[in-house]
Short mmCIF file of C-alpha atoms and ligand atoms in Angstrom, two decimals:
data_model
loop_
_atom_site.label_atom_id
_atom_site.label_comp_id
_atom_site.label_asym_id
_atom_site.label_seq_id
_atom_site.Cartn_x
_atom_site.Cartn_y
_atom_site.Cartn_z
CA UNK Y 1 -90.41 152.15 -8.81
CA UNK Y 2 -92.31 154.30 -10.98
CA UNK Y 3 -94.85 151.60 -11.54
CA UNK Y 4 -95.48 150.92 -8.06
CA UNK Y 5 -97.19 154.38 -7.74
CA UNK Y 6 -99.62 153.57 -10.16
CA UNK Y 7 -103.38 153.86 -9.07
CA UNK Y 8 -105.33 150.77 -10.97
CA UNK Y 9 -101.52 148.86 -10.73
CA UNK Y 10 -102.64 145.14 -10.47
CA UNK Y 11 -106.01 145.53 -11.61
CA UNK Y 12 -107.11 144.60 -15.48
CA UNK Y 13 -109.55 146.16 -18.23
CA UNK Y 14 -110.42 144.57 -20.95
CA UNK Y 15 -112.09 146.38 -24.20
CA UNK Y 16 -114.13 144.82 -26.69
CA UNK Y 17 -115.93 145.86 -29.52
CA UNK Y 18 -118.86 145.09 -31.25
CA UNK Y 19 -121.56 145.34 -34.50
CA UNK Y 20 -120.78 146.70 -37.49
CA UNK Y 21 -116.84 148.50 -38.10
CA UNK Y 22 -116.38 151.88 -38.30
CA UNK Y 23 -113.48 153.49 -39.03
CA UNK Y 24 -112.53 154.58 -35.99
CA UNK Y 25 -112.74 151.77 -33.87
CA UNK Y 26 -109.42 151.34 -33.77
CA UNK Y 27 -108.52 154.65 -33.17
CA UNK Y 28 -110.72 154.14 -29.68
CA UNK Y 29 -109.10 150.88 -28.84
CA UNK Y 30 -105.73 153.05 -29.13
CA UNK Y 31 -107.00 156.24 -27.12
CA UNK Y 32 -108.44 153.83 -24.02
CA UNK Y 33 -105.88 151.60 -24.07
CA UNK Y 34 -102.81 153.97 -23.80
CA UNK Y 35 -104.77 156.33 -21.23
CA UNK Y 36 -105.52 152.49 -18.86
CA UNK Y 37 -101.96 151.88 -19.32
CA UNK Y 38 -100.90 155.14 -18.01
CA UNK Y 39 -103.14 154.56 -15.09
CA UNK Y 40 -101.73 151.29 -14.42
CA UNK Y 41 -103.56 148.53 -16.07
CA UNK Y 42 -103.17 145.35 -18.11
CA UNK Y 43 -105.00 145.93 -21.17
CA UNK Y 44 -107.03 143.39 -22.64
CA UNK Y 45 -108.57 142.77 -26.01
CA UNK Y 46 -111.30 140.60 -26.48
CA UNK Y 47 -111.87 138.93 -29.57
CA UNK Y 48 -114.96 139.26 -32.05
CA UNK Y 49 -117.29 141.07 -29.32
CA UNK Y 50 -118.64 139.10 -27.03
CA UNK Y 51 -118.08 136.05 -28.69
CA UNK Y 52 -114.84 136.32 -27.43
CA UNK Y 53 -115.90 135.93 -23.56
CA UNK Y 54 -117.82 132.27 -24.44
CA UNK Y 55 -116.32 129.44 -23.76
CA UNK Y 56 -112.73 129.25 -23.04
CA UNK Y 57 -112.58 132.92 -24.03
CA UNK Y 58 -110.57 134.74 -26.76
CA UNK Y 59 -108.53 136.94 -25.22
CA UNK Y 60 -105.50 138.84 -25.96
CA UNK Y 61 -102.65 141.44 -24.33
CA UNK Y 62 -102.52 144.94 -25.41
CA UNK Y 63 -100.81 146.33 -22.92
CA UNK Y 64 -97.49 146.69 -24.26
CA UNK Y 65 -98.38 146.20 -27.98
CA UNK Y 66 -97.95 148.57 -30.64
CA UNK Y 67 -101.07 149.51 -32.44
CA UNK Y 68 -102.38 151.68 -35.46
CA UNK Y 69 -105.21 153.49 -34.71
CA UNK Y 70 -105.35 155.16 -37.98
CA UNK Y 71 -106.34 151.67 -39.80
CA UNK Y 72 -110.11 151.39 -40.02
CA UNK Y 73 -111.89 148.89 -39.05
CA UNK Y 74 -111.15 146.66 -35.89
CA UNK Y 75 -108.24 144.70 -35.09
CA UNK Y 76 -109.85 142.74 -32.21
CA UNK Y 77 -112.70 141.87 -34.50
CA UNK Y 78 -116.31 142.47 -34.13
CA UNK Y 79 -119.47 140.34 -33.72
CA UNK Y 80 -123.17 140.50 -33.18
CA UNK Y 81 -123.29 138.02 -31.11
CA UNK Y 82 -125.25 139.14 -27.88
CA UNK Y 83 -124.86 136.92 -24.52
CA UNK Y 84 -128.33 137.24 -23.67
CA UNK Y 85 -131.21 134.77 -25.12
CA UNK Y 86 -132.77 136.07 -27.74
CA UNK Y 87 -135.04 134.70 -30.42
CA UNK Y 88 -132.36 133.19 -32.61
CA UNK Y 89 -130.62 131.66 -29.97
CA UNK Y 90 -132.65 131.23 -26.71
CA UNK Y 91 -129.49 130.07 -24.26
CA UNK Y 92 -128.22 132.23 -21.76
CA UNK Y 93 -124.63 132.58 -22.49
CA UNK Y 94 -123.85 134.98 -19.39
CA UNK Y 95 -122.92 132.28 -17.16
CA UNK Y 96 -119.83 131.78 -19.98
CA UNK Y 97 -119.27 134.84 -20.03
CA UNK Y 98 -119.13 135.16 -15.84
CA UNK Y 99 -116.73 132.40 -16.15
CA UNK Y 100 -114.14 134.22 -18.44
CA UNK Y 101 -114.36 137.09 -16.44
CA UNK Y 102 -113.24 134.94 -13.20
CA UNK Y 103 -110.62 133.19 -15.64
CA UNK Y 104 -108.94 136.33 -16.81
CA UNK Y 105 -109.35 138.54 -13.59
CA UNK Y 106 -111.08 141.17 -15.50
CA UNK Y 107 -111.59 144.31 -13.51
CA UNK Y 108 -113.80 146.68 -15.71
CA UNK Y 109 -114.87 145.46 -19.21
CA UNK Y 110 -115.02 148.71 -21.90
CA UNK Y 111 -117.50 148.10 -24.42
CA UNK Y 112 -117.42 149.80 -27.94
CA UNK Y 113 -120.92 149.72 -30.00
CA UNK Y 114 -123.85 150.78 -30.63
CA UNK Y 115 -127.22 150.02 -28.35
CA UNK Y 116 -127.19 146.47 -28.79
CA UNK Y 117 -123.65 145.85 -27.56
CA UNK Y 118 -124.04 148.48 -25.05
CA UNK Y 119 -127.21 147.74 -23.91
CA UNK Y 120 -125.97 143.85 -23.12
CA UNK Y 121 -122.97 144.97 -21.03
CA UNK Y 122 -125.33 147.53 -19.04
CA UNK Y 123 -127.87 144.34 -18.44
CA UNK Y 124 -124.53 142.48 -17.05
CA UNK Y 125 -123.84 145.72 -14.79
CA UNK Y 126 -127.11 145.70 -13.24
CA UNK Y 127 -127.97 142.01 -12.73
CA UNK Y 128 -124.56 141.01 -12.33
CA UNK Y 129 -122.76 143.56 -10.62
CA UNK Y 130 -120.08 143.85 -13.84
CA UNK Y 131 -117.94 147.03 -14.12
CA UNK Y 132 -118.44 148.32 -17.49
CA UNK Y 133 -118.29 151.68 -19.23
CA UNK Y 134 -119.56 152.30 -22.96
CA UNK Y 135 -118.22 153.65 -25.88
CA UNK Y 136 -120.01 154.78 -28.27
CA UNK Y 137 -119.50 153.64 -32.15
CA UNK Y 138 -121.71 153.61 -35.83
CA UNK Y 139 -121.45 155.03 -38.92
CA UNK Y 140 -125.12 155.20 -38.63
CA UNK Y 141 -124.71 158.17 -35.83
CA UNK Y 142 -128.21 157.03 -34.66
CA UNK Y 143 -127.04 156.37 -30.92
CA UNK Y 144 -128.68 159.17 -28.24
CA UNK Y 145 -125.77 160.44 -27.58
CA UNK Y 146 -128.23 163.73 -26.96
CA UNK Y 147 -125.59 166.08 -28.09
CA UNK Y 148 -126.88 169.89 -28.28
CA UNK Y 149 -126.55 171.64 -31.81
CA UNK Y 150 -126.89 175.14 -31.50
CA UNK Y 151 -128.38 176.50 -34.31
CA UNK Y 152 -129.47 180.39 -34.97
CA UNK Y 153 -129.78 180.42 -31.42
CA UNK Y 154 -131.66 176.89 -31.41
CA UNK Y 155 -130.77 174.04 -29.16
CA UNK Y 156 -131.14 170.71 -31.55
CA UNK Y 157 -131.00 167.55 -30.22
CA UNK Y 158 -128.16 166.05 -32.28
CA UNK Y 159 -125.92 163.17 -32.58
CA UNK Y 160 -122.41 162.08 -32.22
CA UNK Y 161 -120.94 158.65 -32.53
CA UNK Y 162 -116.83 157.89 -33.26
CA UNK Y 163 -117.07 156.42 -36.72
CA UNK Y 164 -119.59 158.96 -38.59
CA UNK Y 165 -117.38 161.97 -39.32
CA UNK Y 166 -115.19 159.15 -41.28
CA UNK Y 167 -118.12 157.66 -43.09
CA UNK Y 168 -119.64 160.96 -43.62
CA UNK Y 169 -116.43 162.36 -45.34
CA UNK Y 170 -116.22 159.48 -46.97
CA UNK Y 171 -119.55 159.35 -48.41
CA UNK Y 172 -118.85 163.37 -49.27
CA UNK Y 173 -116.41 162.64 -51.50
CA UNK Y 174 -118.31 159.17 -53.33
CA UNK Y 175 -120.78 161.90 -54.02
CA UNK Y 176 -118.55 164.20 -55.14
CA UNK Y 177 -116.85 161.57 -57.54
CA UNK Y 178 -119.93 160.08 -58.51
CA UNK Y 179 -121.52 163.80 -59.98
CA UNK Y 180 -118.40 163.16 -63.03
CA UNK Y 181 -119.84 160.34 -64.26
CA UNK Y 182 -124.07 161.25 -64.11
CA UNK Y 183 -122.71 164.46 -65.83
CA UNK Y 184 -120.80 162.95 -68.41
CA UNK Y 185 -124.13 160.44 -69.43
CA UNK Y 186 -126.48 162.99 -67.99
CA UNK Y 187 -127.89 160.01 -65.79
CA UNK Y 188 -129.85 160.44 -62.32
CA UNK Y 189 -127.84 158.15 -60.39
CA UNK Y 190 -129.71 157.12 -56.94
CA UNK Y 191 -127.05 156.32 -54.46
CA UNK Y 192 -128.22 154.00 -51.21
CA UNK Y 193 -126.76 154.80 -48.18
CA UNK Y 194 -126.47 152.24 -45.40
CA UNK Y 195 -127.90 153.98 -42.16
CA UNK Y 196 -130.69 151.58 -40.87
CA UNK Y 197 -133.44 153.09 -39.34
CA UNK Y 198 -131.64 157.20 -39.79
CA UNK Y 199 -130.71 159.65 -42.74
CA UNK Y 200 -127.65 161.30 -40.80
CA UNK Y 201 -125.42 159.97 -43.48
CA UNK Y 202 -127.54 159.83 -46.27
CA UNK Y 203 -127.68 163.86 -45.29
CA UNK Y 204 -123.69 163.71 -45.53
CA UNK Y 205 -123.79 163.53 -49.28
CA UNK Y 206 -125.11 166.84 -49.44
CA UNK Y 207 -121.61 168.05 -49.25
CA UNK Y 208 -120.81 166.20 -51.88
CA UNK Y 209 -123.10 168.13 -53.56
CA UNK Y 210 -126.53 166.05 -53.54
CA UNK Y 211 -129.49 168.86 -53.29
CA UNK Y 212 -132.09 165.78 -53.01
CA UNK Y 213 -132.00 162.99 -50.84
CA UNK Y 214 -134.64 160.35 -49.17
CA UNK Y 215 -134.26 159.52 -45.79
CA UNK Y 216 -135.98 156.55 -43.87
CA UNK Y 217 -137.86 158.93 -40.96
CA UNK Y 218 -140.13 160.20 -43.24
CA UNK Y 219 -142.42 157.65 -45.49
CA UNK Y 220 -143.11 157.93 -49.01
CA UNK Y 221 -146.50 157.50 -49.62
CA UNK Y 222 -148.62 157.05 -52.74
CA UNK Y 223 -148.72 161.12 -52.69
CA UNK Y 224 -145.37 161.93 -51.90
CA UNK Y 225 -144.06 159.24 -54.30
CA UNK Y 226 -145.91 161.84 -57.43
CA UNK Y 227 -144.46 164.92 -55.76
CA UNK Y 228 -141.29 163.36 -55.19
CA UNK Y 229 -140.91 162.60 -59.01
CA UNK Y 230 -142.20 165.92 -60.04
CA UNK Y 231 -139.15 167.46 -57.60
CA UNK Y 232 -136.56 165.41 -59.65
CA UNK Y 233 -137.68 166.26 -62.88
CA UNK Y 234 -137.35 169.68 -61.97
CA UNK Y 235 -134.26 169.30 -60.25
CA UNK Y 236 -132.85 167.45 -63.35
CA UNK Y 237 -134.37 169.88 -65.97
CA UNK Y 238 -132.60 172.92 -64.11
CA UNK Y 239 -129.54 171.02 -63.34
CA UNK Y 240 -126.71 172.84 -65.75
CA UNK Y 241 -125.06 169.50 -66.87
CA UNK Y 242 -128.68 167.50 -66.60
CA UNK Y 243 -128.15 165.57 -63.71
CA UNK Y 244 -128.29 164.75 -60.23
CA UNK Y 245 -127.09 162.01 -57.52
CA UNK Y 246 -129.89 161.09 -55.06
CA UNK Y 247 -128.87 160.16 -51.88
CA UNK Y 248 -131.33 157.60 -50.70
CA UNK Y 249 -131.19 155.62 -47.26
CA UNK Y 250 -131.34 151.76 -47.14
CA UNK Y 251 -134.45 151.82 -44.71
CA UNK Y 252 -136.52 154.14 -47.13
CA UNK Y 253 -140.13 153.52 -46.40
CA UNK Y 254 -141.14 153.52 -50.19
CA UNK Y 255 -144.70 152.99 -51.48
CA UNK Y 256 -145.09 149.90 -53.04
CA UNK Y 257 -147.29 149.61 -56.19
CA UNK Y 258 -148.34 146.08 -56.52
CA UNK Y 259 -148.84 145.51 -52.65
CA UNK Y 260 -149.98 149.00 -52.00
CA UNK Y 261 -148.04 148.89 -49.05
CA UNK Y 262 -145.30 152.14 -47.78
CA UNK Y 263 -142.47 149.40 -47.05
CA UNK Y 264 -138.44 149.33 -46.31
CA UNK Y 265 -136.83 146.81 -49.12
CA UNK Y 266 -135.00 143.87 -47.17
CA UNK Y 267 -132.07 142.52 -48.30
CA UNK Y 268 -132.43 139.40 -46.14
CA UNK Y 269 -135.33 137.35 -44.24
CA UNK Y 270 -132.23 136.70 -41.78
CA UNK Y 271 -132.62 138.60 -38.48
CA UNK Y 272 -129.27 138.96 -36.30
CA UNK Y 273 -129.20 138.08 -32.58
CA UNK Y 274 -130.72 140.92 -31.98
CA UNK Y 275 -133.60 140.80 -34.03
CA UNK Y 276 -132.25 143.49 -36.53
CA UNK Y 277 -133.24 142.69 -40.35
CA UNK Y 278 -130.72 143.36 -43.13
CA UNK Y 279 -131.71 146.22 -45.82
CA UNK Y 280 -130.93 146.68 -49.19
CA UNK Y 281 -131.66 147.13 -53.05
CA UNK Y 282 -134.32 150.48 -52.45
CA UNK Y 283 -132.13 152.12 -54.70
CA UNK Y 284 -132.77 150.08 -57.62
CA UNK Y 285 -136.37 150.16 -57.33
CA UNK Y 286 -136.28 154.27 -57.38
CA UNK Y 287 -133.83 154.08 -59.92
CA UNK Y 288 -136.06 151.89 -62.46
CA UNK Y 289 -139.79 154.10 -61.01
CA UNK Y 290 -137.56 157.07 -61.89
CA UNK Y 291 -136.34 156.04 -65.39
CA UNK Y 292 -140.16 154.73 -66.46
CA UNK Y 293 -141.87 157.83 -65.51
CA UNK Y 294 -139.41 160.61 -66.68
CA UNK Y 295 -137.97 159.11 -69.62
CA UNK Y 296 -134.86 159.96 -67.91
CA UNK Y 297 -132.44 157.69 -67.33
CA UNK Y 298 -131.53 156.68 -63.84
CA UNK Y 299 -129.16 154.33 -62.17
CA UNK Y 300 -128.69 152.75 -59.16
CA UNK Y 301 -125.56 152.36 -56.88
CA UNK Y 302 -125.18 151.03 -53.90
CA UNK Y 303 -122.40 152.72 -51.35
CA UNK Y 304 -122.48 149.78 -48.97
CA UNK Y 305 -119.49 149.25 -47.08
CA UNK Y 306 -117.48 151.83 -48.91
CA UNK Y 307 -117.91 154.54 -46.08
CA UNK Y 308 -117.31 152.15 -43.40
CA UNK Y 309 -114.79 150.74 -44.71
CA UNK Y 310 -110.67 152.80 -44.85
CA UNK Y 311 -109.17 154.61 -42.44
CA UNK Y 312 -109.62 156.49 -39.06
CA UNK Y 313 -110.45 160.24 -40.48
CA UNK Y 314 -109.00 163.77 -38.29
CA UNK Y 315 -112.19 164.55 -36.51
CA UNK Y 316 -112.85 160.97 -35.41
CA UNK Y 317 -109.28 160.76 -34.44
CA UNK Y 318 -109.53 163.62 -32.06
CA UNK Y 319 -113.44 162.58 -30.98
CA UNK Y 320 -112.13 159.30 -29.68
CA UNK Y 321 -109.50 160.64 -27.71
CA UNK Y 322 -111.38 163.16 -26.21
CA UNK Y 323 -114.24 160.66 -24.99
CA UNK Y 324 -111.55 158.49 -23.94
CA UNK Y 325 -110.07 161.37 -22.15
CA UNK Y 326 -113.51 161.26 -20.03
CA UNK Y 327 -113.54 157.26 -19.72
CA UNK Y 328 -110.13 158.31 -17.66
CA UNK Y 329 -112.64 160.37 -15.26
CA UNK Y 330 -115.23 157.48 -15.04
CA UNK Y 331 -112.06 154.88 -14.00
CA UNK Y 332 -111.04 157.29 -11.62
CA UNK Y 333 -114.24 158.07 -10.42
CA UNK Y 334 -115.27 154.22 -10.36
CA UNK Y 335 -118.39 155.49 -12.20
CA UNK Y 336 -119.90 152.22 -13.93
CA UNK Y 337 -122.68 151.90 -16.51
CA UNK Y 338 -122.23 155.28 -18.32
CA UNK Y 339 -121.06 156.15 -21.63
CA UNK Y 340 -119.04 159.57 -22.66
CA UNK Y 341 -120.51 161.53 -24.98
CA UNK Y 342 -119.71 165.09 -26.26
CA UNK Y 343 -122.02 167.72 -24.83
CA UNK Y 344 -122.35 169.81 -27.92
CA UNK Y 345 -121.29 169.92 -31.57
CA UNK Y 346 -118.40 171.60 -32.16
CA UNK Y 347 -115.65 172.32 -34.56
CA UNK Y 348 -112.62 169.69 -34.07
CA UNK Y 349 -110.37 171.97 -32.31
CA UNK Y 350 -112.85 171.81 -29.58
CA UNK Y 351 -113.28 168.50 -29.12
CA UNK Y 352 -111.99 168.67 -25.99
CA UNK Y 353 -112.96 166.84 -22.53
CA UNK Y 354 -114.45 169.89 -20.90
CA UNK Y 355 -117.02 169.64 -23.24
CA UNK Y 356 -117.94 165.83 -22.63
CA UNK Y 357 -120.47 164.47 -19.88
CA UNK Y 358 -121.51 160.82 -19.69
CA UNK Y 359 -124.90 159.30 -20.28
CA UNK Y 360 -126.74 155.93 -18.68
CA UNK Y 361 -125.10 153.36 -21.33
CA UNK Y 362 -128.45 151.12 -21.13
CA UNK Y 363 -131.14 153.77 -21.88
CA UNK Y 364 -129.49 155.01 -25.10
CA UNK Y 365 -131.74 154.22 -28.04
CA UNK Y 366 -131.68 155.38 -31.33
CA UNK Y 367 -132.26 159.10 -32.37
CA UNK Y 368 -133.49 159.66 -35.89
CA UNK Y 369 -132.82 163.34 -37.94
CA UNK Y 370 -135.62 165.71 -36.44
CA UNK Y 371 -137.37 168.04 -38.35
CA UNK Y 372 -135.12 170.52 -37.90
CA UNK Y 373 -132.66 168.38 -40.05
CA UNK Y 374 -134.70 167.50 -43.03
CA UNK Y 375 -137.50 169.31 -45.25
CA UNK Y 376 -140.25 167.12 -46.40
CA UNK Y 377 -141.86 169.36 -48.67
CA UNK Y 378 -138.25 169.73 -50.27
CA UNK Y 379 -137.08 166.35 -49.70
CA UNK Y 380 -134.01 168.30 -49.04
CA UNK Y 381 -131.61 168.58 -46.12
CA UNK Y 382 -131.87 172.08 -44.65
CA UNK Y 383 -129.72 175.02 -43.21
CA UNK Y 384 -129.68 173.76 -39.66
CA UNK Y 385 -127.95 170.18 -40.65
CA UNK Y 386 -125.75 171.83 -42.98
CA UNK Y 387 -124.41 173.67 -40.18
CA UNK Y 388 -124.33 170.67 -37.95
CA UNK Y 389 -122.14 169.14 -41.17
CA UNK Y 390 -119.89 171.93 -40.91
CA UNK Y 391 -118.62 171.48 -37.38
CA UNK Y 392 -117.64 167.96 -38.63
CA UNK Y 393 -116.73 167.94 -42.18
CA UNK Y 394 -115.57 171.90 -42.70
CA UNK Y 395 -117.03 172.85 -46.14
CA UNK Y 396 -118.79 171.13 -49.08
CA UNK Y 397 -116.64 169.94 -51.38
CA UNK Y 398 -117.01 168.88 -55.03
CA UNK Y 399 -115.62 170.11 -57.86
CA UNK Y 400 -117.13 172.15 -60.62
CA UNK Y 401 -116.22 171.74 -64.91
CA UNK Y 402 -116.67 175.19 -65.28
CA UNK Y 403 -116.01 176.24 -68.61
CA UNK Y 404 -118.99 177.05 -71.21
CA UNK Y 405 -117.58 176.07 -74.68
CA UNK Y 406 -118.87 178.24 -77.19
CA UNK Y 407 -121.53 176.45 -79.95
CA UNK Y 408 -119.87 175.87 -83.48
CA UNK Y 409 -122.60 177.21 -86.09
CA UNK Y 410 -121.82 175.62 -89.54
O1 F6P S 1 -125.12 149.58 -38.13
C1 F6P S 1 -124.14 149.74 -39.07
C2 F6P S 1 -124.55 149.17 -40.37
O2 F6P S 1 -123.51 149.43 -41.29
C3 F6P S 1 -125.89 149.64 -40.92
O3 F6P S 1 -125.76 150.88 -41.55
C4 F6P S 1 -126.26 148.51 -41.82
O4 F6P S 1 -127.65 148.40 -41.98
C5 F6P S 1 -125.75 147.32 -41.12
O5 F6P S 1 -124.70 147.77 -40.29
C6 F6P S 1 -125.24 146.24 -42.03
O6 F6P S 1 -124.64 145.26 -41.28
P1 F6P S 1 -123.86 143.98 -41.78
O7 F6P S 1 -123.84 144.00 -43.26
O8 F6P S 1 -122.49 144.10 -41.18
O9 F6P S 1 -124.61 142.83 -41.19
#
């Protein structure tokens, strides 16, 4: 009897998700699927994004399933496989995907990822009249989410996206571990951060107590390159234990000696369906620039997957159920083609869904660190994004050796 009252009863959504994991993918998948069930609908999962909904479909029931939400990553698998032509593979797929749709009597389709996946299920919305509500999702936190920082009585355009308070912590800590080991061989060590195209987490490694960092929004030219080593010296000469870890974003525009070109370093020729390149291996260039012009010796390491990889961390936990709190109000509301978002940054006890709104899903784009975020001069994170760390990851934290041993004179 009890089911019979139940408002979406006979009706299905489906959730998918898509582009690179976070850790807190799952955790969504969880928080939308148990708040559709309570409303009355079979739950879907679709397999490996939108691959998934191509030919006779991948599809499977979550409805009644237990399922972790703490384990990182995604259990229905992720793709970057995007329906629409694009340059690597110029066939429409929608009509497969139309098909599927009909096949499984999908109701509303909830999409979790970045633009790209996003920005393919709006395109379905408009031209083909598709239910679908966003979720947003990246480590990279470079999705508009135009969330409002207030800052010293500032309003900063900021960012928040499921899956960066984990990495962020995450890459906290690497950094936090890493300053052992360039204190005990009194190394620079230049740590590359994935990111694409934004610093947000590179910036997170100032809790782990980086005081330099390079981030991809601002180049380094020929002249910043000198002033830039001149900044590490110095930081390394007045560093107690003579060292430092250098945050340093994959998509660092670097100056290139031999082409005299300001370039990002590309792991790959390979673009993905949506014409995204792959970065990587900056870091070892700085690394070897840094050890031939100091004297000093420097090391690369590359965090890749490490902070997207593990599991679901407490803020993201409580960010995804609070935006899935608000798709709840878009279901009800039979709102289609938006997104929840949180309004402002705030500590994790208010992550709560008064303060969420929704956004268009299609018109998202990417949001790099402002000014506000990042001194040039310094090529240092400032006050404002420490405070905008705060909210998410509470205080720095790294450990100190602090003992002075006193100097044996023979
Ligand atoms: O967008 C997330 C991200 O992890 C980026 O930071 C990185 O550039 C990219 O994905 C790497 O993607 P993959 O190795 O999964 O192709």
């Amino acid at each position: 009897m009890r089911y019979e009252n139940k408002l979406f009863k006979g009706k299905t959504l489906a959730i998918l998700s898509g582009g690179g994991d976070t850790p807190a993918i799952n955790s969504s998948i969880e928080a939308i699927r148990n708040r559709a069930s309570l409303l009355g609908f079979k739950v879907y999962g679709i397999l490996q994004g939108w691959k998934g909904l191509l030919g006779d479909g991948d599809v499977v029931d979550l409805t009644n399933q237990p399922y972790d939400g703490y384990y990182g990553g995604t259990a229905l698998r992720s793709s970057r496989t995007n329906p629409f032509p694009s340059k690597k593979n110029p066939v429409s797929r929608v009509p497969q995907v139309l098909r599927n749709f009909e096949r499984y009597k999908i109701d509303v389709l909830v999409t979790i990822g970045g633009d790209d996946t996003n920005g393919a299920a709006k395109r379905l919305f408009e031209t083909e009249g598709i239910p679908v509500i966003g979720f947003p999702k990246t480590i990279d936190n470079d999705l508009r989410t135009r969330t409002i920082h207030t800052y010293k009585g500032k309003d900063i355009e900021a960012v928040l996206c499921p899956g960066f308070p984990s990495a962020a912590l995450t890459m906290m800590e690497f950094t936090a571990n890493l300053r052992t080991t360039a204190e005990s061989h009194s190394r620079v060590l230049v740590m590359e951060v994935m990111g694409r195209d934004a610093g947000w987490l590179t910036g997170s490694a100032v809790f782990g107590g980086a005081t330099l960092g390079l981030i991809p929004e601002f180049e380094i030219t020929k002249e910043r390159k000198d002033v830039f080593f001149e900044t590490v010296k110095e930081a390394y000469m007045h560093s107690k234990k003579r060292c430092i870890v250098i945050p340093v974003s994959e998509g660092t525009r670097w100056y290139d000696e031999k082409t005299g070109k300001v370039d990002v370093v590309y792991a790959s020729s390979e673009l993905d369906e949506y014409g995204h390149p792959r970065f990587g291996g900056v870091s070892g260039i700085i690394a070897s620039e840094i050890s031939a012009k100091l004297g000093i010796e420097a090391r690369a390491q590359i965090s890749g997957y490490y902070p997207r990889s593990g599991h679901c961390r407490h803020y993201d936990r409580r960010l995804t159920a609070t935006l899935a709190d608000k798709v709840v109000d878009l279901l009800l509301r039979e709102e289609y083609g938006q997104m929840p978002v949180m309004k402002k940054i705030v500590p994790n006890v208010e992550l709560e869904e008064f303060n969420t709104t929704s956004i268009d899903m299609g018109a998202v784009g990417n949001k790099p660190l402002s000014e506000d975020y990042y001194d040039i001069s310094k090529f240092a994170f400032t006050e404002a994004y420490h405070d905008f760390l705060s909210n998410i990851l509470g205080s720095p934290g790294f450990d100190e050796f602090k003992y002075d041993f006193p100097v044996v004179i023979p």
